[in-house]
Coordinates of C-alpha atoms in Angstrom, one line a residue:
M1 CA -40.2 -48.5 74.2
T2 CA -42.8 -50.4 76.2
Q3 CA -42.9 -54.2 76.0
Q4 CA -46.3 -55.9 75.9
S5 CA -46.8 -59.5 76.7
T6 CA -48.3 -61.5 73.8
S7 CA -48.8 -64.6 76.0
A8 CA -52.1 -66.5 75.4
H9 CA -52.3 -67.2 79.2
R10 CA -55.5 -66.4 80.9
P11 CA -55.3 -63.4 83.4
L12 CA -55.4 -64.4 87.1
D13 CA -58.8 -64.0 88.8
R14 CA -59.2 -60.5 90.2
R15 CA -60.1 -61.6 93.8
L16 CA -57.1 -64.0 93.9
F17 CA -54.8 -61.3 92.5
R18 CA -55.9 -58.9 95.3
D19 CA -55.5 -61.6 98.0
V20 CA -52.0 -62.5 96.9
L21 CA -50.9 -58.8 96.6
G22 CA -52.5 -58.1 100.0
R23 CA -49.7 -60.1 101.5
F24 CA -47.1 -57.7 100.2
A25 CA -46.6 -54.9 102.8
T26 CA -46.3 -51.4 101.4
G27 CA -45.6 -47.9 102.7
V28 CA -48.2 -45.2 102.6
V29 CA -47.7 -41.8 101.2
L30 CA -49.8 -38.7 100.6
I31 CA -49.7 -37.0 97.1
T32 CA -50.7 -33.3 97.3
T33 CA -50.7 -30.2 95.2
R34 CA -52.2 -26.7 95.2
T35 CA -54.7 -26.1 92.5
E36 CA -56.7 -22.9 91.5
D37 CA -59.5 -24.3 93.5
G38 CA -57.4 -25.0 96.6
P39 CA -55.4 -28.1 97.8
A40 CA -55.9 -31.5 96.3
G41 CA -54.6 -34.7 97.7
M42 CA -54.8 -38.5 97.7
V43 CA -53.3 -41.5 99.7
V44 CA -51.2 -43.9 97.7
N45 CA -49.6 -47.2 98.7
S46 CA -48.2 -47.9 95.2
F47 CA -45.2 -45.5 95.6
T48 CA -41.6 -46.5 94.8
S49 CA -38.2 -45.1 94.1
V50 CA -37.2 -45.7 90.4
S51 CA -33.8 -44.1 89.9
L52 CA -31.0 -42.4 91.9
D53 CA -29.5 -40.8 88.9
P54 CA -31.6 -39.0 87.9
P55 CA -33.7 -39.0 91.1
L56 CA -37.1 -40.5 90.0
V57 CA -40.1 -41.9 91.8
A58 CA -43.3 -43.5 90.6
F59 CA -46.8 -44.2 91.7
C60 CA -50.0 -45.5 90.4
A61 CA -53.4 -43.7 90.3
A62 CA -56.8 -45.2 89.5
R63 CA -58.4 -44.0 86.2
T64 CA -61.6 -43.6 88.3
S65 CA -60.0 -41.1 90.7
T66 CA -61.6 -37.7 90.8
T67 CA -58.5 -36.3 92.6
W68 CA -55.7 -37.5 90.2
P69 CA -56.9 -35.4 87.2
R70 CA -56.6 -32.2 89.4
I71 CA -53.1 -33.3 90.5
R72 CA -52.1 -34.3 87.0
A73 CA -53.3 -30.9 85.5
T74 CA -50.8 -29.0 87.8
G75 CA -47.9 -31.0 86.5
D76 CA -46.2 -31.2 89.9
F77 CA -47.0 -32.4 93.4
A78 CA -45.5 -33.3 96.8
V79 CA -45.1 -36.7 98.3
S80 CA -45.4 -37.0 102.1
I81 CA -44.1 -40.1 103.7
L82 CA -46.7 -41.1 106.4
G83 CA -46.1 -42.5 109.8
E84 CA -47.9 -44.6 112.4
G85 CA -49.8 -41.6 113.6
H86 CA -51.5 -40.8 110.2
V87 CA -54.2 -43.6 110.1
D88 CA -56.9 -41.0 110.7
L89 CA -55.4 -38.8 107.9
C90 CA -55.5 -41.6 105.5
R91 CA -59.1 -42.5 106.3
R92 CA -60.1 -38.8 105.8
F93 CA -58.5 -38.8 102.3
G94 CA -60.4 -41.9 101.4
V95 CA -63.8 -40.0 101.8
R96 CA -64.8 -38.1 98.8
A97 CA -67.0 -35.4 100.3
A98 CA -64.8 -34.7 103.3
D99 CA -62.7 -31.6 103.9
R100 CA -59.4 -33.5 103.6
F101 CA -57.2 -30.7 104.8
A102 CA -59.2 -29.8 107.9
G103 CA -58.2 -30.7 111.5
R104 CA -54.4 -31.2 111.1
G105 CA -51.4 -29.0 111.1
W106 CA -50.1 -28.4 107.6
T107 CA -47.0 -26.8 106.2
S108 CA -45.9 -26.1 102.6
T109 CA -42.8 -27.2 100.7
P110 CA -40.7 -24.7 98.8
A111 CA -42.8 -25.4 95.7
G112 CA -45.9 -24.5 97.6
H113 CA -47.5 -27.9 98.1
P114 CA -49.3 -28.7 101.3
V115 CA -47.7 -31.5 103.5
P116 CA -48.6 -32.6 107.0
A117 CA -46.4 -30.8 109.5
D118 CA -45.9 -34.1 111.3
G119 CA -44.9 -36.2 108.3
L120 CA -41.8 -38.4 108.1
G121 CA -40.4 -36.7 105.0
W122 CA -41.5 -34.9 101.8
L123 CA -40.4 -34.7 98.1
D124 CA -41.3 -31.9 95.7
C125 CA -41.8 -33.7 92.2
A126 CA -42.5 -32.9 88.6
I127 CA -44.3 -35.3 86.4
T128 CA -42.0 -36.7 83.8
V129 CA -44.3 -39.2 82.0
V130 CA -47.7 -40.9 82.6
H131 CA -48.2 -44.4 81.1
P132 CA -51.7 -46.1 80.8
A133 CA -51.6 -49.3 82.8
G134 CA -54.9 -51.2 82.8
D135 CA -57.4 -49.5 85.1
H136 CA -54.6 -47.3 86.5
E137 CA -52.0 -44.8 85.2
L138 CA -48.4 -45.2 86.1
I139 CA -46.8 -41.8 86.9
I140 CA -43.0 -41.3 86.8
A141 CA -41.7 -38.0 88.2
S142 CA -38.5 -36.3 88.9
T143 CA -37.7 -35.1 92.4
I144 CA -36.7 -31.5 92.7
D145 CA -36.4 -30.9 96.5
G146 CA -37.1 -32.9 99.7
A147 CA -36.2 -33.4 103.3
P148 CA -36.7 -36.0 106.1
T149 CA -38.9 -34.3 108.7
G150 CA -39.9 -36.8 111.5
P151 CA -38.6 -39.7 113.4
A152 CA -41.7 -41.8 113.9
D153 CA -42.1 -45.3 112.5
P154 CA -43.7 -45.7 109.1
L155 CA -47.3 -46.4 108.4
V156 CA -47.6 -49.8 106.6
F157 CA -50.4 -51.2 104.6
H158 CA -50.8 -55.0 104.7
G159 CA -53.7 -57.5 104.4
S160 CA -56.1 -54.6 103.6
R161 CA -55.3 -52.9 106.9
F162 CA -53.1 -50.2 108.1
R163 CA -50.3 -51.7 110.4
V164 CA -47.4 -50.3 112.5
L165 CA -44.1 -52.0 112.8
A166 CA -43.0 -53.9 115.9
P167 CA -39.7 -53.1 117.3
E168 CA -36.9 -55.5 116.1
K169 CA -35.9 -57.8 118.8
P170 CA -32.1 -58.3 119.2
T171 CA -31.0 -61.9 118.2
S172 CA -27.9 -62.0 120.3
T173 CA -26.3 -60.3 123.4
E174 CA -24.3 -58.1 121.1
P175 CA -25.3 -54.4 120.9
M176 CA -27.5 -53.3 118.1
T177 CA -25.4 -51.6 115.4
H178 CA -26.4 -49.0 112.9
R179 CA -26.7 -50.9 109.5
R180 CA -24.8 -48.3 107.4
T181 CA -21.9 -47.5 109.6
G182 CA -21.7 -50.5 111.9
R183 CA -21.6 -48.3 115.0
P184 CA -23.7 -49.0 118.0
S185 CA -27.0 -47.2 117.9

């Protein structure tokens, strides 16, 4: 069951809303699929994990997107985690008339979805549910397969610009340790 707010509050001004959310850093992923007309794909920064059991992910797609209906019609897609070297790829996928899949090495997931050969990781997903959400649709998908594939730093979107992470500076003279195991890296 979906809860709807019945508040009488006035919605936040659109520009102010964008300015505030622009201060929230997000990762960047590529959503791709294979259609009867060839590959289709779009860049998304509204991607998140939803559940570990079962493994679910979510992202949002604008209702005005010309690519999302093609992906939605297939019922499944791949998510590619993008790294600091993918700014050019993101920009190419932002141009409607461009051949988005030209000029870069591609490979396929076991489900046959195209993914950048130099991506940081991929997931094969099946659409579980699509919810209307204002001027977007919220897509929840189950993950079927996946693999980490590259060691590069992630591509980050913040303040309406692509960014790369700066290396963490040690705060003491102690050796850096791996966060999960506590062992020196």
